């Protein structure tokens, strides 16, 4: 055999397209060429593969070696192709002999095997980045396939159901497995149902309207903006939202861990707790949305199936805030580059907070505000109308004093979480998802108003000079309130409560 073909996977955003590693061993002056749009890491694999083959007890072929990574128009990055390149060189040179019906693997079985792994110079296998993304793509596109990965990466990939994952420590181990001289063990998955104890809502004293708004936001998946002076409890409320949300399903936990692994952080556990991300207001648009020279997911994707909390919202750059508009509507973010484009999921729940003015004390009963009307107007104008239109709940938190510490603890998260779970179960049965994702005809179908509720909504929207988008936002919130009240139709009191969550800024 002078030609060997093995399967591997590349990375393109949150997807892992298939790659064929084709190696040809021909006559001529010794040369080792890798083609197929490889980046620097892939081109450097020639030296790693050469040393790993020799130090694993094999002989490096003395001929003209050409490795083609197909498809040629797909950029190839990372050292994950080291293992399939080294194996294909050994196969093409006849140093790994596979006979039909003999050994652990037959030649026909190689077509259903996927290899990925970085090689050290000693021949040891080094874990690869985003093994979970690779495994999910293989499971989705190649049912019945077998993946061979470094041991640490195999433990991560083994979380994917219905996928055979084998763990290897060295290149020699994989070669012995293919020749039938040894057998690779299966990857051992770590626990997936880990739950951390989130902060309890009972820690928040007072602020009954804000607590109720947080429950509505959790029940319907609504975005929210809290406006209030320092110390009003905005951050405390936001941090307690994940504790009100239902635990992630296994599929959602896999998706969340897969996105996290794209940043280079190994997925050590699958958490059922929805993710909570709170980037600093100095974060750039790339850090928030994703991108870079080598595209990576941003904070909105790391908050997929969870909560993105933006404190001091007007302090974020205008570019960063405006880039949130499309993902809030679509649940995805597309990053285009000159040579390729990638897409990441970003189905997050946005919770934001801001002060009423630059100094923070506007409207405070005891502390005077030092801001002029022009300063307040400029501060509020940092948030554009189209962005505010995409926020379902806009609430104002009153100032709190030390007397709030004398109040009894509020209702705990567990009791609120039970109501939220019942409400979400009702929404799932009725329309297959949370209220916040209703669009177009689905709003008309599931947001049926009683006559007095319809009249109240029309008058209120006219007075607010609201757009059609704002009307739909109010309708969605009213539908969630009605669901919490276990009412099939939206009543006037539900609309009235929803309208209370549209405070004016400035």
mmCIF file with all atom_site columns, C-alpha atoms in Angstrom, residues 87-184:
data_model
loop_
_atom_site.group_PDB
_atom_site.id
_atom_site.type_symbol
_atom_site.label_atom_id
_atom_site.label_alt_id
_atom_site.label_comp_id
_atom_site.label_asym_id
_atom_site.label_entity_id
_atom_site.label_seq_id
_atom_site.pdbx_PDB_ins_code
_atom_site.Cartn_x
_atom_site.Cartn_y
_atom_site.Cartn_z
_atom_site.occupancy
_atom_site.B_iso_or_equiv
_atom_site.pdbx_formal_charge
_atom_site.auth_seq_id
_atom_site.auth_comp_id
_atom_site.auth_asym_id
_atom_site.auth_atom_id
_atom_site.pdbx_PDB_model_num
ATOM 1  C CA . UNK A 1 87  ? -0.990  6.608   11.178 1.00 0.00 ? 87  UNK A CA 1
ATOM 2  C CA . UNK A 1 88  ? -1.518  7.175   7.478  1.00 0.00 ? 88  UNK A CA 1
ATOM 3  C CA . UNK A 1 89  ? 2.263   7.373   6.949  1.00 0.00 ? 89  UNK A CA 1
ATOM 4  C CA . UNK A 1 90  ? 2.679   4.048   8.755  1.00 0.00 ? 90  UNK A CA 1
ATOM 5  C CA . UNK A 1 91  ? -0.158  2.496   6.759  1.00 0.00 ? 91  UNK A CA 1
ATOM 6  C CA . UNK A 1 92  ? 1.183   3.747   3.427  1.00 0.00 ? 92  UNK A CA 1
ATOM 7  C CA . UNK A 1 93  ? 4.667   2.436   4.234  1.00 0.00 ? 93  UNK A CA 1
ATOM 8  C CA . UNK A 1 94  ? 3.311   -0.970  5.275  1.00 0.00 ? 94  UNK A CA 1
ATOM 9  C CA . UNK A 1 95  ? 4.513   -0.750  8.871  1.00 0.00 ? 95  UNK A CA 1
ATOM 10 C CA . UNK A 1 96  ? 0.948   -1.214  10.103 1.00 0.00 ? 96  UNK A CA 1
ATOM 11 C CA . UNK A 1 97  ? -0.290  -4.379  8.446  1.00 0.00 ? 97  UNK A CA 1
ATOM 12 C CA . UNK A 1 98  ? -4.033  -4.992  8.540  1.00 0.00 ? 98  UNK A CA 1
ATOM 13 C CA . UNK A 1 99  ? -5.523  -8.184  7.118  1.00 0.00 ? 99  UNK A CA 1
ATOM 14 C CA . UNK A 1 100 ? -9.216  -8.789  6.461  1.00 0.00 ? 100 UNK A CA 1
ATOM 15 C CA . UNK A 1 101 ? -10.635 -10.991 9.177  1.00 0.00 ? 101 UNK A CA 1
ATOM 16 C CA . UNK A 1 102 ? -7.551  -10.777 11.371 1.00 0.00 ? 102 UNK A CA 1
ATOM 17 C CA . UNK A 1 103 ? -6.876  -8.504  14.295 1.00 0.00 ? 103 UNK A CA 1
ATOM 18 C CA . UNK A 1 104 ? -8.985  -5.893  15.971 1.00 0.00 ? 104 UNK A CA 1
ATOM 19 C CA . UNK A 1 105 ? -9.623  -3.765  12.884 1.00 0.00 ? 105 UNK A CA 1
ATOM 20 C CA . UNK A 1 106 ? -10.281 -4.787  9.282  1.00 0.00 ? 106 UNK A CA 1
ATOM 21 C CA . UNK A 1 107 ? -9.424  -2.470  6.352  1.00 0.00 ? 107 UNK A CA 1
ATOM 22 C CA . UNK A 1 108 ? -13.119 -1.832  5.722  1.00 0.00 ? 108 UNK A CA 1
ATOM 23 C CA . UNK A 1 109 ? -13.561 -0.790  9.337  1.00 0.00 ? 109 UNK A CA 1
ATOM 24 C CA . UNK A 1 110 ? -11.050 2.044   8.913  1.00 0.00 ? 110 UNK A CA 1
ATOM 25 C CA . UNK A 1 111 ? -13.695 3.912   6.934  1.00 0.00 ? 111 UNK A CA 1
ATOM 26 C CA . UNK A 1 112 ? -15.865 4.203   10.048 1.00 0.00 ? 112 UNK A CA 1
ATOM 27 C CA . UNK A 1 113 ? -13.045 5.364   12.356 1.00 0.00 ? 113 UNK A CA 1
ATOM 28 C CA . UNK A 1 114 ? -12.230 9.003   13.115 1.00 0.00 ? 114 UNK A CA 1
ATOM 29 C CA . UNK A 1 115 ? -8.827  9.993   14.507 1.00 0.00 ? 115 UNK A CA 1
ATOM 30 C CA . UNK A 1 116 ? -7.727  13.179  16.253 1.00 0.00 ? 116 UNK A CA 1
ATOM 31 C CA . UNK A 1 117 ? -4.810  13.876  18.533 1.00 0.00 ? 117 UNK A CA 1
ATOM 32 C CA . UNK A 1 118 ? -1.682  15.955  18.922 1.00 0.00 ? 118 UNK A CA 1
ATOM 33 C CA . UNK A 1 119 ? 1.646   14.116  19.120 1.00 0.00 ? 119 UNK A CA 1
ATOM 34 C CA . UNK A 1 120 ? 4.591   14.972  21.312 1.00 0.00 ? 120 UNK A CA 1
ATOM 35 C CA . UNK A 1 121 ? 8.090   14.180  20.081 1.00 0.00 ? 121 UNK A CA 1
ATOM 36 C CA . UNK A 1 122 ? 8.122   11.048  22.262 1.00 0.00 ? 122 UNK A CA 1
ATOM 37 C CA . UNK A 1 123 ? 5.048   9.626   20.555 1.00 0.00 ? 123 UNK A CA 1
ATOM 38 C CA . UNK A 1 124 ? 2.730   10.390  23.475 1.00 0.00 ? 124 UNK A CA 1
ATOM 39 C CA . UNK A 1 125 ? -0.714  11.776  22.651 1.00 0.00 ? 125 UNK A CA 1
ATOM 40 C CA . UNK A 1 126 ? -1.625  15.260  23.879 1.00 0.00 ? 126 UNK A CA 1
ATOM 41 C CA . UNK A 1 127 ? -5.290  16.274  24.465 1.00 0.00 ? 127 UNK A CA 1
ATOM 42 C CA . UNK A 1 128 ? -6.935  18.287  21.711 1.00 0.00 ? 128 UNK A CA 1
ATOM 43 C CA . UNK A 1 129 ? -9.141  21.347  21.969 1.00 0.00 ? 129 UNK A CA 1
ATOM 44 C CA . UNK A 1 130 ? -12.923 21.037  21.552 1.00 0.00 ? 130 UNK A CA 1
ATOM 45 C CA . UNK A 1 131 ? -13.040 17.229  21.575 1.00 0.00 ? 131 UNK A CA 1
ATOM 46 C CA . UNK A 1 132 ? -16.691 17.455  22.578 1.00 0.00 ? 132 UNK A CA 1
ATOM 47 C CA . UNK A 1 133 ? -17.516 19.469  19.438 1.00 0.00 ? 133 UNK A CA 1
ATOM 48 C CA . UNK A 1 134 ? -15.766 16.876  17.281 1.00 0.00 ? 134 UNK A CA 1
ATOM 49 C CA . UNK A 1 135 ? -17.610 14.017  18.984 1.00 0.00 ? 135 UNK A CA 1
ATOM 50 C CA . UNK A 1 136 ? -21.029 15.669  18.622 1.00 0.00 ? 136 UNK A CA 1
ATOM 51 C CA . UNK A 1 137 ? -20.435 16.200  14.887 1.00 0.00 ? 137 UNK A CA 1
ATOM 52 C CA . UNK A 1 138 ? -19.338 12.580  14.404 1.00 0.00 ? 138 UNK A CA 1
ATOM 53 C CA . UNK A 1 139 ? -22.351 11.271  16.321 1.00 0.00 ? 139 UNK A CA 1
ATOM 54 C CA . UNK A 1 140 ? -24.688 13.463  14.276 1.00 0.00 ? 140 UNK A CA 1
ATOM 55 C CA . UNK A 1 141 ? -23.226 12.795  10.827 1.00 0.00 ? 141 UNK A CA 1
ATOM 56 C CA . UNK A 1 142 ? -21.631 9.332   11.110 1.00 0.00 ? 142 UNK A CA 1
ATOM 57 C CA . UNK A 1 143 ? -23.882 7.012   13.145 1.00 0.00 ? 143 UNK A CA 1
ATOM 58 C CA . UNK A 1 144 ? -21.987 3.916   14.223 1.00 0.00 ? 144 UNK A CA 1
ATOM 59 C CA . UNK A 1 145 ? -18.554 5.537   13.872 1.00 0.00 ? 145 UNK A CA 1
ATOM 60 C CA . UNK A 1 146 ? -15.674 5.002   16.316 1.00 0.00 ? 146 UNK A CA 1
ATOM 61 C CA . UNK A 1 147 ? -13.460 7.840   17.526 1.00 0.00 ? 147 UNK A CA 1
ATOM 62 C CA . UNK A 1 148 ? -9.886  7.354   18.724 1.00 0.00 ? 148 UNK A CA 1
ATOM 63 C CA . UNK A 1 149 ? -8.667  10.229  20.875 1.00 0.00 ? 149 UNK A CA 1
ATOM 64 C CA . UNK A 1 150 ? -6.079  10.985  23.568 1.00 0.00 ? 150 UNK A CA 1
ATOM 65 C CA . UNK A 1 151 ? -7.221  9.671   26.934 1.00 0.00 ? 151 UNK A CA 1
ATOM 66 C CA . UNK A 1 152 ? -8.148  13.048  28.432 1.00 0.00 ? 152 UNK A CA 1
ATOM 67 C CA . UNK A 1 153 ? -10.053 14.050  25.281 1.00 0.00 ? 153 UNK A CA 1
ATOM 68 C CA . UNK A 1 154 ? -11.785 10.659  25.129 1.00 0.00 ? 154 UNK A CA 1
ATOM 69 C CA . UNK A 1 155 ? -13.225 11.223  28.606 1.00 0.00 ? 155 UNK A CA 1
ATOM 70 C CA . UNK A 1 156 ? -14.756 14.452  27.325 1.00 0.00 ? 156 UNK A CA 1
ATOM 71 C CA . UNK A 1 157 ? -16.062 12.945  24.078 1.00 0.00 ? 157 UNK A CA 1
ATOM 72 C CA . UNK A 1 158 ? -17.561 9.943   25.887 1.00 0.00 ? 158 UNK A CA 1
ATOM 73 C CA . UNK A 1 159 ? -20.352 12.185  27.187 1.00 0.00 ? 159 UNK A CA 1
ATOM 74 C CA . UNK A 1 160 ? -21.927 12.034  23.729 1.00 0.00 ? 160 UNK A CA 1
ATOM 75 C CA . UNK A 1 161 ? -24.478 9.209   23.679 1.00 0.00 ? 161 UNK A CA 1
ATOM 76 C CA . UNK A 1 162 ? -24.456 6.490   20.998 1.00 0.00 ? 162 UNK A CA 1
ATOM 77 C CA . UNK A 1 163 ? -20.808 7.095   20.106 1.00 0.00 ? 163 UNK A CA 1
ATOM 78 C CA . UNK A 1 164 ? -17.992 4.570   20.528 1.00 0.00 ? 164 UNK A CA 1
ATOM 79 C CA . UNK A 1 165 ? -14.949 6.424   21.882 1.00 0.00 ? 165 UNK A CA 1
ATOM 80 C CA . UNK A 1 166 ? -11.570 4.735   22.440 1.00 0.00 ? 166 UNK A CA 1
ATOM 81 C CA . UNK A 1 167 ? -8.780  6.240   24.559 1.00 0.00 ? 167 UNK A CA 1
ATOM 82 C CA . UNK A 1 168 ? -5.089  6.064   23.662 1.00 0.00 ? 168 UNK A CA 1
ATOM 83 C CA . UNK A 1 169 ? -1.955  7.295   25.417 1.00 0.00 ? 169 UNK A CA 1
ATOM 84 C CA . UNK A 1 170 ? 0.623   6.885   22.639 1.00 0.00 ? 170 UNK A CA 1
ATOM 85 C CA . UNK A 1 171 ? 0.965   6.456   18.893 1.00 0.00 ? 171 UNK A CA 1
ATOM 86 C CA . UNK A 1 172 ? 2.255   2.925   19.505 1.00 0.00 ? 172 UNK A CA 1
ATOM 87 C CA . UNK A 1 173 ? -0.940  2.063   21.397 1.00 0.00 ? 173 UNK A CA 1
ATOM 88 C CA . UNK A 1 174 ? -3.092  3.073   18.421 1.00 0.00 ? 174 UNK A CA 1
ATOM 89 C CA . UNK A 1 175 ? -0.878  1.158   15.993 1.00 0.00 ? 175 UNK A CA 1
ATOM 90 C CA . UNK A 1 176 ? -1.064  -1.959  18.166 1.00 0.00 ? 176 UNK A CA 1
ATOM 91 C CA . UNK A 1 177 ? -4.852  -1.649  18.290 1.00 0.00 ? 177 UNK A CA 1
ATOM 92 C CA . UNK A 1 178 ? -5.123  -1.416  14.516 1.00 0.00 ? 178 UNK A CA 1
ATOM 93 C CA . UNK A 1 179 ? -2.893  -4.475  14.040 1.00 0.00 ? 179 UNK A CA 1
ATOM 94 C CA . UNK A 1 180 ? -4.791  -6.468  16.658 1.00 0.00 ? 180 UNK A CA 1
ATOM 95 C CA . UNK A 1 181 ? -1.832  -6.780  19.047 1.00 0.00 ? 181 UNK A CA 1
ATOM 96 C CA . UNK A 1 182 ? -3.636  -4.865  21.812 1.00 0.00 ? 182 UNK A CA 1
ATOM 97 C CA . UNK A 1 183 ? -6.984  -3.349  22.512 1.00 0.00 ? 183 UNK A CA 1
ATOM 98 C CA . UNK A 1 184 ? -7.679  0.283   23.363 1.00 0.00 ? 184 UNK A CA 1
#
